[in-house]
C-alpha positions as semicolon CSV with decimal commas, in nm:
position;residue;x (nm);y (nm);z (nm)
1;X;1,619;-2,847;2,240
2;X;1,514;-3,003;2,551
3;X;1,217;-2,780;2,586
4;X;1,134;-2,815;2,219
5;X;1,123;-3,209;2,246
6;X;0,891;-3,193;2,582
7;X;0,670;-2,997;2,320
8;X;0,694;-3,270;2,019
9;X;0,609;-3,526;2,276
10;X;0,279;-3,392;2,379
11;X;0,144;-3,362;2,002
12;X;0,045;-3,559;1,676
13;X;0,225;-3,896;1,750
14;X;0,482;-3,722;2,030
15;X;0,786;-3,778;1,731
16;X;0,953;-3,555;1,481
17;X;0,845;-3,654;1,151
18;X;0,991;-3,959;1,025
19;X;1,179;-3,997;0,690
20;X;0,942;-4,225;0,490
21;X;0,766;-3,890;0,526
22;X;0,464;-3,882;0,204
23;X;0,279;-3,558;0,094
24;X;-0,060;-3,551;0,213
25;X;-0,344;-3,639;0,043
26;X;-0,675;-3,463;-0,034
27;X;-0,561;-3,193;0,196
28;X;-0,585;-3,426;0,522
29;X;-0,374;-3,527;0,795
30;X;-0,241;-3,855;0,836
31;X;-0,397;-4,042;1,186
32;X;-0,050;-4,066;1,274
33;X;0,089;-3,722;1,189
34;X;0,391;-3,591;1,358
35;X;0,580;-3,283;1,382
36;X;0,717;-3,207;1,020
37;X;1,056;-3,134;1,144
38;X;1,400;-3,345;1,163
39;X;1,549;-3,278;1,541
40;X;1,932;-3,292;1,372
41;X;1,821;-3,018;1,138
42;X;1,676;-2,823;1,400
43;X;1,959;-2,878;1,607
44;X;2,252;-2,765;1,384
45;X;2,022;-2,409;1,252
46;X;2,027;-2,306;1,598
47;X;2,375;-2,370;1,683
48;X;2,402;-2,137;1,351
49;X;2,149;-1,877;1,496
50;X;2,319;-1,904;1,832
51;X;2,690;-1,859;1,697
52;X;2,582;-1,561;1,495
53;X;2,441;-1,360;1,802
54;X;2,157;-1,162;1,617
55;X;1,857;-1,359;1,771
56;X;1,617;-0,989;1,799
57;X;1,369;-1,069;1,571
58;X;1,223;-1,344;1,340
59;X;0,959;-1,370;1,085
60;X;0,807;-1,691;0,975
61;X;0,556;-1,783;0,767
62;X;0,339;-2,074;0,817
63;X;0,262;-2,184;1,199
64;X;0,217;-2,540;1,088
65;X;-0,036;-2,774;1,271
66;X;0,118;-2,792;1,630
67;X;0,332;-2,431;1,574
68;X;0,676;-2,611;1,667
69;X;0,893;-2,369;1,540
70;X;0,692;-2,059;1,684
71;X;0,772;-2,223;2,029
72;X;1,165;-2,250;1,938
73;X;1,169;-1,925;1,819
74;X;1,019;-1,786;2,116
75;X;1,255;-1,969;2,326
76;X;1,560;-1,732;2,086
77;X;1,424;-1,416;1,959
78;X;1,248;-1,116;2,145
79;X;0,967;-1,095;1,890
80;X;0,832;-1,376;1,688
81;X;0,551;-1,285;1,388
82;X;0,406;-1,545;1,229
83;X;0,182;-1,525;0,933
84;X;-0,080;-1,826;0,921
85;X;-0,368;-1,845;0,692
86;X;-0,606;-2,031;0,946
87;X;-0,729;-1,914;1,269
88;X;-0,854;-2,228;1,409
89;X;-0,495;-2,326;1,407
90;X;-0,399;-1,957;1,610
91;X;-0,672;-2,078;1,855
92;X;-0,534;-2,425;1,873
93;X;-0,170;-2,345;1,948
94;X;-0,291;-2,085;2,210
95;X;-0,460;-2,350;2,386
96;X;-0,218;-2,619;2,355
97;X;0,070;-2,369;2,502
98;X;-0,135;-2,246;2,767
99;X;-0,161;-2,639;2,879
100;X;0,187;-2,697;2,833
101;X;0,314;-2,414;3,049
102;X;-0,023;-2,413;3,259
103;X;-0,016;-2,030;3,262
104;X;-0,149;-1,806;3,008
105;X;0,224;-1,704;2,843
106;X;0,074;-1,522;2,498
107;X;0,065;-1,176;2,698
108;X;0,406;-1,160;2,701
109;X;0,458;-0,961;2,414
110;X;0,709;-1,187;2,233
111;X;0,416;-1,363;2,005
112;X;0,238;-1,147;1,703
113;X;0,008;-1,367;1,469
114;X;-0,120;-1,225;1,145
115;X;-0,406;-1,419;1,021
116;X;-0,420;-1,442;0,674
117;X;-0,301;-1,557;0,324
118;X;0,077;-1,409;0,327
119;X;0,033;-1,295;-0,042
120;X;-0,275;-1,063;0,079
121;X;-0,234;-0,698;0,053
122;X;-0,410;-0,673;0,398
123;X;-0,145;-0,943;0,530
124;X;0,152;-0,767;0,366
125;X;0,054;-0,429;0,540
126;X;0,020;-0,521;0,871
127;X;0,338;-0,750;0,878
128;X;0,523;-0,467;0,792
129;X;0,360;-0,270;1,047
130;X;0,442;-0,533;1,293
131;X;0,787;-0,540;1,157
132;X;0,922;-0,221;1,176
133;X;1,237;-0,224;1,196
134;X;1,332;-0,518;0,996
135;X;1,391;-0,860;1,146
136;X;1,708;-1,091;1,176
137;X;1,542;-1,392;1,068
138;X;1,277;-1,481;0,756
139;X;1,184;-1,859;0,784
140;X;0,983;-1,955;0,491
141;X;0,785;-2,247;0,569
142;X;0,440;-2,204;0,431
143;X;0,334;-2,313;0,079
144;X;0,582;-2,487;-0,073
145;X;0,444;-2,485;-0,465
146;X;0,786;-2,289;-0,656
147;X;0,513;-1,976;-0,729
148;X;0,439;-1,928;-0,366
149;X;0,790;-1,956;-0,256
150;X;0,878;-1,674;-0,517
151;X;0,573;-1,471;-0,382
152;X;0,686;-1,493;-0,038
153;X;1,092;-1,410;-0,096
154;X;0,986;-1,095;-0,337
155;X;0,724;-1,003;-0,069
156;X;0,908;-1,031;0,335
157;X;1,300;-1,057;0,241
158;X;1,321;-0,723;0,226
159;X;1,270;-0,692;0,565
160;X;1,559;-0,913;0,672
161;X;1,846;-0,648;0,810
162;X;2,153;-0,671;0,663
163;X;2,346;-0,952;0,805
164;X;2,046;-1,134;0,931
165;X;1,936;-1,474;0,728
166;X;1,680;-1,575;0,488
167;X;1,585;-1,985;0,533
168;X;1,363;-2,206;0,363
169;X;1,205;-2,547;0,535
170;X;1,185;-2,888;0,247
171;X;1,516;-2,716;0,101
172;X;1,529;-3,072;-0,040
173;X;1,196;-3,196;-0,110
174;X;1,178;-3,303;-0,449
175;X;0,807;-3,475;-0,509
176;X;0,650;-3,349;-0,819
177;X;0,358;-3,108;-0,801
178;X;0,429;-3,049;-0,435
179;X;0,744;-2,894;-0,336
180;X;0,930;-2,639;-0,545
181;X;1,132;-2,486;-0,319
182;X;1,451;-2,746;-0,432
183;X;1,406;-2,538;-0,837
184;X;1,351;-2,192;-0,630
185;X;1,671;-2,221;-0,422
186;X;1,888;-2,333;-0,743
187;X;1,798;-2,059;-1,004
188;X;1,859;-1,798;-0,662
189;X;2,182;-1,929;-0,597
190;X;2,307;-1,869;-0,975
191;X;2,149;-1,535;-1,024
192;X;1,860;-1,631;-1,234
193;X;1,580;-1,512;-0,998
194;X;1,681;-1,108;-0,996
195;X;2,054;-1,137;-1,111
196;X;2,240;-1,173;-0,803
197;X;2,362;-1,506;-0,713
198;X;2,395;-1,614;-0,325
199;X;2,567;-1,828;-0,134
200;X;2,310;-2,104;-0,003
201;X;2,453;-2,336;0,292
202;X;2,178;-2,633;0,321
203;X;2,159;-2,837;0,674
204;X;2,004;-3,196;0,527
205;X;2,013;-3,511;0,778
206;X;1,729;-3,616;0,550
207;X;1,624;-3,675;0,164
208;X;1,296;-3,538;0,196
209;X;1,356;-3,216;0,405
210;X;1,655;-3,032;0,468
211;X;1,696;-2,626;0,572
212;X;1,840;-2,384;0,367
213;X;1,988;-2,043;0,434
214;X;2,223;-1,746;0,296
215;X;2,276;-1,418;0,442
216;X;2,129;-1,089;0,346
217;X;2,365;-0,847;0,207
């Protein structure tokens, strides 16, 4: 966690996000943006990752403006894909890492991006490509509408391994027209999404994000 907050500090406003946290509007970002994270949250799904020894492999989808969680997870896993719809924001984090270690560290085999809309056939292909094998950890974290949160469970939790976890980022974001992964997570944990209810534990130090996670059976 130490490395991760030497990382927050150097971008956006140097803070995780704070809890008056709004949606953005018109598709911009706010002068004072920060990481969209909550350090507790972060925290206690690591000590959960860490406790449950299976830290191979991890999927996530979305790198998110200053890739935060791309840097924790390569600080874990052994491989780390990440599907992100915008190259300029591949680039970007390349850059920004290279300053923060002052080496070139993206040859080290542990980073894969896949550049692309994660609901593209294209993107689908070569992230299973990438992911042979099946990975021990799917973190959802792109678009957060209830339709693309659907579209990206049917689509990549296959390819969670038995035992490994499925999480979702805003597990508790609730403003209209934004966030639907709240609705998504309720109708999976009674069944109503394919029939088989799960067992969802939710890690919330806030009211406007909040992780979710069950394991895959």
């Amino acid at each position: 966690m130490r490395q991760l907050d030497a990382w927050v500090a150097r971008h956006g406003n140097g803070r995780y996000e704070r809890v008056t946290f709004e949606p953005m509007k018109d598709f911009m970002i706010p002068e004072d943006a920060g990481i969209q994270q909550d350090r507790r949250e972060l925290r206690d799904f690591v000590q959960r990752l860490l406790a449950r020894g299976r830290l191979s492999s991890v999927l996530e989808i979305g790198l998110g403006y200053y890739g935060s969680t791309h840097v924790l997870w390569r600080l874990l896993f052994k491989k780390v894909i990440t599907i992100e719809k915008s190259h300029e924001r591949i680039r970007a984090f390349g850059t920004n890492l290279r300053a923060f270690h002052r080496r070139w560290v993206l040859d080290d085999g542990k980073s894969r991006f896949i550049i692309g809309l994660s609901h593209d056939a294209s993107t689908v292909d070569k992230t299973y490509r990438c992911a042979q094998g099946g990975v021990d950890l799917l973190f959802l974290d792109g678009d957060h509408q209830y339709a693309s949160v659907l579209t990206d469970w049917l689509l990549y939790s296959p390819l969670v391994k038995p035992g490994g976890l499925i999480a979702f980022h805003d597990a508790v974001m609730t403003v209209d027209g934004y966030y639907g992964v709240p609705e998504f997570l309720e109708r999976l944990s009674r069944g109503a999404i394919d029939g088989r209810p799960r067992t969802i534990e939710t890690i919330a130090h806030t009211t406007n994000m909040g992780m979710a996670f069950y394991e895959q059976h």
